[in-house]
């Protein structure tokens, strides 16, 4: 058996024995590298004659071909195994929670407010705002609530000390007056914001709550316009099958005035009405005091409690939950 | 106002079940709050006379009683625990097998079934019932004792409508007429288009009454009746029931009758003991400042000019329209009574009542205006009832009126344009239909003498005949409201009345096409952007109550100034928040208390500072004074800029994931505020770049707190709470907070929004990356180092990223190394190694200039 034959047998055995790509590479170096036995055999070439060289050349080629074939096959097999091992090693349980911080949630009241505003914005209302510590003149006087009127007493106002007549606004209606005294009709605004009453905190009362006020003043605004606007609002917010009904009421700044109920279908086919807002035609005194000619213009106004709508829609039973910022509550919605 | 059904039916015709009635009322401005049935369930109760009683031999506090039996005959034995009766009294006997409703059992159950049972050896056949047990009053200390002429052996059901429905309505501020059964009956008649009737009253007796002088316009009329041979006793069963149903306590027959008539007719009455009135006459006058009067509730009141009193020539005997005086009240041995009914000016009574903090049934009615034509009937009705109950005889009377009638007691006619009503309501109601509705309301309607346009109405004198009647375009109506409807004073009021009686449900719906385009302003959108940025960083939005007590942590631009509340709900809510941080920290504490490993909260809202607070000029310097609010005449009201505040504590949490490696840090807060400030600022405007300055602030970690500074003014603060402050709040460290005034950014956002951001040409030549590390003393801030590098690199710098901070032996004590990666690009050519060399050299040079060295 020639040296090369013996070498080939050993080399092929070593290839077969190699257990990973590194070992395989070592086999390659050992058998075909610069200081390998193969190199030694090759070195004998120069001592041979042409015939001998040719014969050895052929043997060498045969050796290389055999080696390469075995090497490639083994390399391929080991490569596949290594990839399979890696893939197995890299397996993730993707039912684990992602270790990333999720975005925070907007407050339920923000969500409801924005949804309500979107309905009115779609109708063509702009959004107006005003201060929460408000001049009594805007909160009361310009809204036809005289200092001695019982309605003023019923508002349970919180007063700011140290000023002649500054209150925590009892409703968002003062922004009506701010808008009407600075802008000319046509006016169509909705006013979201915080409001205050001297109510002790319990499950259904909060000294701070929020409202969305609406105001539309133009020529020939009618009570049918008011009803149509509120009906469209109620259906957008509560469902297309809802109805509304208006009940006579009293607000100093509207005449005629109405409480507005929205229909609901309760369990067991029970059909009922839920009060959601107050509304009316802007009192001519208010228009006049705000510098708008009541003979030429008329308007309607409404005020919706955001907490009430949020609580009704989401079944929140205790208004305090809206203000204690319990993360369990905040992340629920 | 509580309305017993039988009483309502006495005064108005209707044929509706209670449910239907409640529905009609609710839809017509009589808002029903509740329907109750006091006394419901009472059974087997009959009247009986006490024939004999003796102490129970086995129990000191019990009596063994014999009362009349069935039909008033025979005898029945009962054991009774009360002592307020005697032989001959008529009482309510609850028979075995019967039921009394007004008892609450030890287990909270309502009512009690009766049987014959043995009490300490004696058999009691049922019980003698107290007013409370029968729900005919609150009195549980004694049994019900009825007037002697009450029929005997009669079932309670036959004497009074036991357990009938009582409808309680909420009275609107402008509908004082609803504070009486008659008032509601009249309104129901108008609503249902049926008839009402007031009780019949006798003519007033011709005999003399006490002389009365009216010295004030605050009284329109003053009616008196003199009653003699008065016997003060208990009221009959029906009267007791109506008072109790209405929420009033039966006292004695005279007081009860005045109360009953007030409830029935809405006119408050007062009964004086005529023999205890000092002088020969009464004067109605304004009080003198400091004058004193002890009122019926045994409180000495100090009066003020403007109050009205009735004076007996000796001293005030009554605080007019509010409460009578104690020393002329009717007592057990009163023999002569002066019944008084007067019509007082609403605003005067309101002021007195409010000043004294004294709200009575009378003041409540007078301040909402009583029917000026109703006093005569009321006083006659009361006298008639007392006479018919055998409690008095009427001998004299008098009426004094102020002439001419004061304006406040007048109900002037209103000019109505029926076309305008149709326009406002969008309902096609003919003139005649409107007249018919107003007629139902009790108004008198006549065509206006001048049919010309509405502008001619009030001022012009030459109305009569001048128009010549030829083809007047619009017809107008003159509407005189009924005396009991002061709320019908303008066309708008009549419009509402027409709509109400016609039915709000008949108003159609029409969605108007608004002539305006809706939407949010750029400033409003910017506010939403600020919220979104905070939420994106993992902060949940909180809404806290904006009140603080004396202890509140300092936030942005702290000051001692507080917007204090005149009538706070609690001492720890005495002021409006000067910063949002206190509320957020309390919310953080709440979450920690609930066992949450960590929480991050954000709130957007207003903080509140006095007008002269230093926060004012600081903001003025940036955005002028347009952000301040004023009252209508330009007087300033408290500062209330909008703020974004953040607070975080403990570990980060996802849904079902807890980060045990890291806690919320001051960087998280800083990141949000910095991002908000950059996003909301006018684009590419270096004057709106916010700087950060290390500061110390009470409650904050001295080495981990920075002010955010815009144009030299603090507009924000970021920091970690001082360990002691965290400890004081019982919060595990670290607790990190931040607060940024949004007002400068929002106020500086133009109505049309900031100008569009121009695009930047993207350089296509390959970029070159160079890392530099500067070593400097700790005192040299990163901002300085970064600025130095930017300056040194110049226009080749495309982007700069901080990536490492190192402290240790290699750089020396008190020093640090700060590493930045620079991305270099030139729009015109490809950069070479020589460019990199040059950049590094210029950075090294610039570093030397600020006492730093480039680490090679």
CSV table of C-alpha atoms in Angstrom, one decimal, chain B residues 303-490:
chain,number,residue,atom,x,y,z
B,303,UNK,CA,-81.2,92.6,63.2
B,304,UNK,CA,-79.8,94.9,60.6
B,305,UNK,CA,-81.3,97.8,58.6
B,306,UNK,CA,-83.1,96.3,55.7
B,307,UNK,CA,-84.7,93.5,57.8
B,308,UNK,CA,-88.4,93.9,58.2
B,309,UNK,CA,-90.1,93.6,61.6
B,310,UNK,CA,-93.6,93.7,63.1
B,311,UNK,CA,-93.5,95.9,66.1
B,312,UNK,CA,-96.1,96.0,68.9
B,313,UNK,CA,-95.2,99.6,69.8
B,314,UNK,CA,-93.1,98.1,72.5
B,315,UNK,CA,-90.6,96.0,70.7
B,316,UNK,CA,-90.3,93.7,67.6
B,317,UNK,CA,-92.6,90.7,67.9
B,318,UNK,CA,-91.9,89.1,64.6
B,319,UNK,CA,-89.1,88.9,62.0
B,320,UNK,CA,-91.3,89.6,59.1
B,321,UNK,CA,-91.6,86.7,56.6
B,322,UNK,CA,-89.0,84.6,58.3
B,323,UNK,CA,-89.9,83.7,61.9
B,324,UNK,CA,-92.2,84.9,64.7
B,325,UNK,CA,-91.0,86.1,68.1
B,326,UNK,CA,-90.8,83.8,71.0
B,327,UNK,CA,-92.6,86.0,73.5
B,328,UNK,CA,-95.8,86.4,71.5
B,329,UNK,CA,-96.1,82.7,70.4
B,330,UNK,CA,-99.2,80.7,71.0
B,331,UNK,CA,-98.9,78.6,74.2
B,332,UNK,CA,-101.1,76.1,76.0
B,333,UNK,CA,-103.2,78.6,77.8
B,334,UNK,CA,-103.6,81.1,74.9
B,335,UNK,CA,-107.2,82.3,74.7
B,336,UNK,CA,-107.1,85.0,72.0
B,337,UNK,CA,-105.2,84.6,68.7
B,338,UNK,CA,-104.2,87.1,66.1
B,339,UNK,CA,-103.9,85.3,62.7
B,340,UNK,CA,-101.7,87.2,60.3
B,341,UNK,CA,-101.0,86.7,56.6
B,342,UNK,CA,-98.9,89.3,54.8
B,343,UNK,CA,-97.2,89.6,51.4
B,344,UNK,CA,-93.5,90.4,51.7
B,345,UNK,CA,-91.0,91.5,49.2
B,346,UNK,CA,-89.0,88.5,48.0
B,347,UNK,CA,-85.6,90.1,47.8
B,348,UNK,CA,-85.8,91.6,51.3
B,349,UNK,CA,-86.8,88.3,52.9
B,350,UNK,CA,-84.1,86.5,50.9
B,351,UNK,CA,-81.4,88.9,52.2
B,352,UNK,CA,-82.5,88.6,55.8
B,353,UNK,CA,-82.8,84.9,55.7
B,354,UNK,CA,-79.3,84.6,54.1
B,355,UNK,CA,-77.7,87.1,56.5
B,356,UNK,CA,-79.0,85.3,59.5
B,357,UNK,CA,-78.5,81.8,58.0
B,358,UNK,CA,-82.2,81.2,58.9
B,359,UNK,CA,-84.2,79.4,56.3
B,360,UNK,CA,-87.8,78.7,57.4
B,361,UNK,CA,-90.8,77.3,55.6
B,362,UNK,CA,-92.1,80.9,55.4
B,363,UNK,CA,-88.9,82.5,54.2
B,364,UNK,CA,-88.5,79.8,51.6
B,365,UNK,CA,-91.9,80.7,50.1
B,366,UNK,CA,-91.6,84.5,50.4
B,367,UNK,CA,-88.2,84.7,48.8
B,368,UNK,CA,-89.7,82.8,45.8
B,369,UNK,CA,-92.7,85.2,45.8
B,370,UNK,CA,-96.1,84.3,47.1
B,371,UNK,CA,-99.3,85.0,45.2
B,372,UNK,CA,-100.1,88.7,46.3
B,373,UNK,CA,-103.8,87.9,45.8
B,374,UNK,CA,-103.7,84.8,48.0
B,375,UNK,CA,-103.2,86.2,51.5
B,376,UNK,CA,-106.8,87.1,52.1
B,377,UNK,CA,-108.0,83.6,51.2
B,378,UNK,CA,-105.3,82.0,53.3
B,379,UNK,CA,-106.0,83.8,56.5
B,380,UNK,CA,-109.7,83.2,56.1
B,381,UNK,CA,-109.1,79.5,55.4
B,382,UNK,CA,-107.1,79.1,58.6
B,383,UNK,CA,-109.6,81.0,60.7
B,384,UNK,CA,-112.4,78.9,59.1
B,385,UNK,CA,-110.7,75.7,59.9
B,386,UNK,CA,-110.1,76.6,63.5
B,387,UNK,CA,-113.7,77.7,63.9
B,388,UNK,CA,-115.0,74.5,62.3
B,389,UNK,CA,-112.8,72.4,64.5
B,390,UNK,CA,-114.4,74.1,67.4
B,391,UNK,CA,-111.1,75.6,68.5
B,392,UNK,CA,-112.0,79.2,68.2
B,393,UNK,CA,-114.5,81.8,67.1
B,394,UNK,CA,-113.7,84.6,64.7
B,395,UNK,CA,-114.7,88.0,65.9
B,396,UNK,CA,-112.8,90.6,63.8
B,397,UNK,CA,-110.5,91.3,60.9
B,398,UNK,CA,-108.7,93.9,59.0
B,399,UNK,CA,-106.7,94.4,55.8
B,400,UNK,CA,-104.1,97.1,55.3
B,401,UNK,CA,-102.4,97.6,51.9
B,402,UNK,CA,-99.6,99.7,50.6
B,403,UNK,CA,-100.9,102.2,48.1
B,404,UNK,CA,-100.0,102.3,45.3
B,405,UNK,CA,-99.1,98.6,45.2
B,406,UNK,CA,-95.3,98.2,45.2
B,407,UNK,CA,-93.8,97.3,41.8
B,408,UNK,CA,-92.5,93.9,43.0
B,409,UNK,CA,-96.0,92.8,43.8
B,410,UNK,CA,-97.3,93.7,40.3
B,411,UNK,CA,-97.5,91.3,37.4
B,412,UNK,CA,-97.4,93.6,34.4
B,413,UNK,CA,-98.6,92.4,31.0
B,414,UNK,CA,-96.2,91.1,28.5
B,415,UNK,CA,-96.3,91.8,24.8
B,416,UNK,CA,-96.1,88.6,22.8
B,417,UNK,CA,-95.3,88.1,19.2
B,418,UNK,CA,-96.9,84.7,18.3
B,419,UNK,CA,-94.8,84.5,15.1
B,420,UNK,CA,-91.7,84.7,17.1
B,421,UNK,CA,-92.9,81.9,19.3
B,422,UNK,CA,-93.5,79.8,16.3
B,423,UNK,CA,-90.0,80.6,15.1
B,424,UNK,CA,-88.2,79.8,18.3
B,425,UNK,CA,-90.0,76.5,18.8
B,426,UNK,CA,-90.2,75.5,15.2
B,427,UNK,CA,-93.7,74.5,15.9
B,428,UNK,CA,-96.7,75.7,13.8
B,429,UNK,CA,-98.9,76.9,16.6
B,430,UNK,CA,-101.6,79.3,15.5
B,431,UNK,CA,-102.3,82.5,17.4
B,432,UNK,CA,-105.4,81.0,18.7
B,433,UNK,CA,-103.7,77.9,19.9
B,434,UNK,CA,-101.2,80.0,21.7
B,435,UNK,CA,-103.9,82.0,23.3
B,436,UNK,CA,-105.7,78.8,24.4
B,437,UNK,CA,-102.5,77.5,26.0
B,438,UNK,CA,-101.9,80.8,27.9
B,439,UNK,CA,-105.5,80.8,29.0
B,440,UNK,CA,-105.0,77.4,30.5
B,441,UNK,CA,-102.0,78.8,32.5
B,442,UNK,CA,-104.4,81.4,33.9
B,443,UNK,CA,-103.1,84.3,31.9
B,444,UNK,CA,-105.4,86.9,30.4
B,445,UNK,CA,-104.7,87.4,26.7
B,446,UNK,CA,-105.9,90.3,24.6
B,447,UNK,CA,-104.8,91.5,21.2
B,448,UNK,CA,-102.3,94.3,21.6
B,449,UNK,CA,-103.7,97.7,20.8
B,450,UNK,CA,-100.7,98.5,18.6
B,451,UNK,CA,-100.1,95.8,16.0
B,452,UNK,CA,-96.9,97.3,14.6
B,453,UNK,CA,-93.5,95.7,14.9
B,454,UNK,CA,-92.1,94.8,18.2
B,455,UNK,CA,-89.6,97.7,18.2
B,456,UNK,CA,-92.3,100.2,18.8
B,457,UNK,CA,-93.4,98.6,22.0
B,458,UNK,CA,-92.0,100.0,25.2
B,459,UNK,CA,-90.8,103.6,24.7
B,460,UNK,CA,-93.1,105.2,22.2
B,461,UNK,CA,-96.0,107.2,23.4
B,462,UNK,CA,-98.1,107.7,20.4
B,463,UNK,CA,-99.6,104.3,20.0
B,464,UNK,CA,-103.3,104.8,20.0
B,465,UNK,CA,-104.8,105.1,16.6
B,466,UNK,CA,-101.7,106.3,14.8
B,467,UNK,CA,-101.2,103.1,12.9
B,468,UNK,CA,-104.6,103.4,11.5
B,469,UNK,CA,-105.1,99.6,11.6
B,470,UNK,CA,-104.4,99.3,7.9
B,471,UNK,CA,-102.8,95.9,7.1
B,472,UNK,CA,-100.6,95.6,10.2
B,473,UNK,CA,-98.1,92.9,9.4
B,474,UNK,CA,-97.9,91.1,12.7
B,475,UNK,CA,-100.4,90.7,15.4
B,476,UNK,CA,-99.2,91.0,18.9
B,477,UNK,CA,-100.8,89.8,22.1
B,478,UNK,CA,-100.9,91.5,25.5
B,479,UNK,CA,-100.6,88.7,28.1
B,480,UNK,CA,-101.3,89.4,31.7
B,481,UNK,CA,-99.9,86.5,33.8
B,482,UNK,CA,-101.9,85.2,36.7
B,483,UNK,CA,-100.9,86.8,40.1
B,484,UNK,CA,-99.2,83.5,41.1
B,485,UNK,CA,-96.8,83.4,38.2
B,486,UNK,CA,-94.1,86.0,38.7
B,487,UNK,CA,-91.9,83.9,36.4
B,488,UNK,CA,-93.9,84.9,33.4
B,489,UNK,CA,-92.4,88.4,32.9
B,490,UNK,CA,-91.0,88.3,29.3
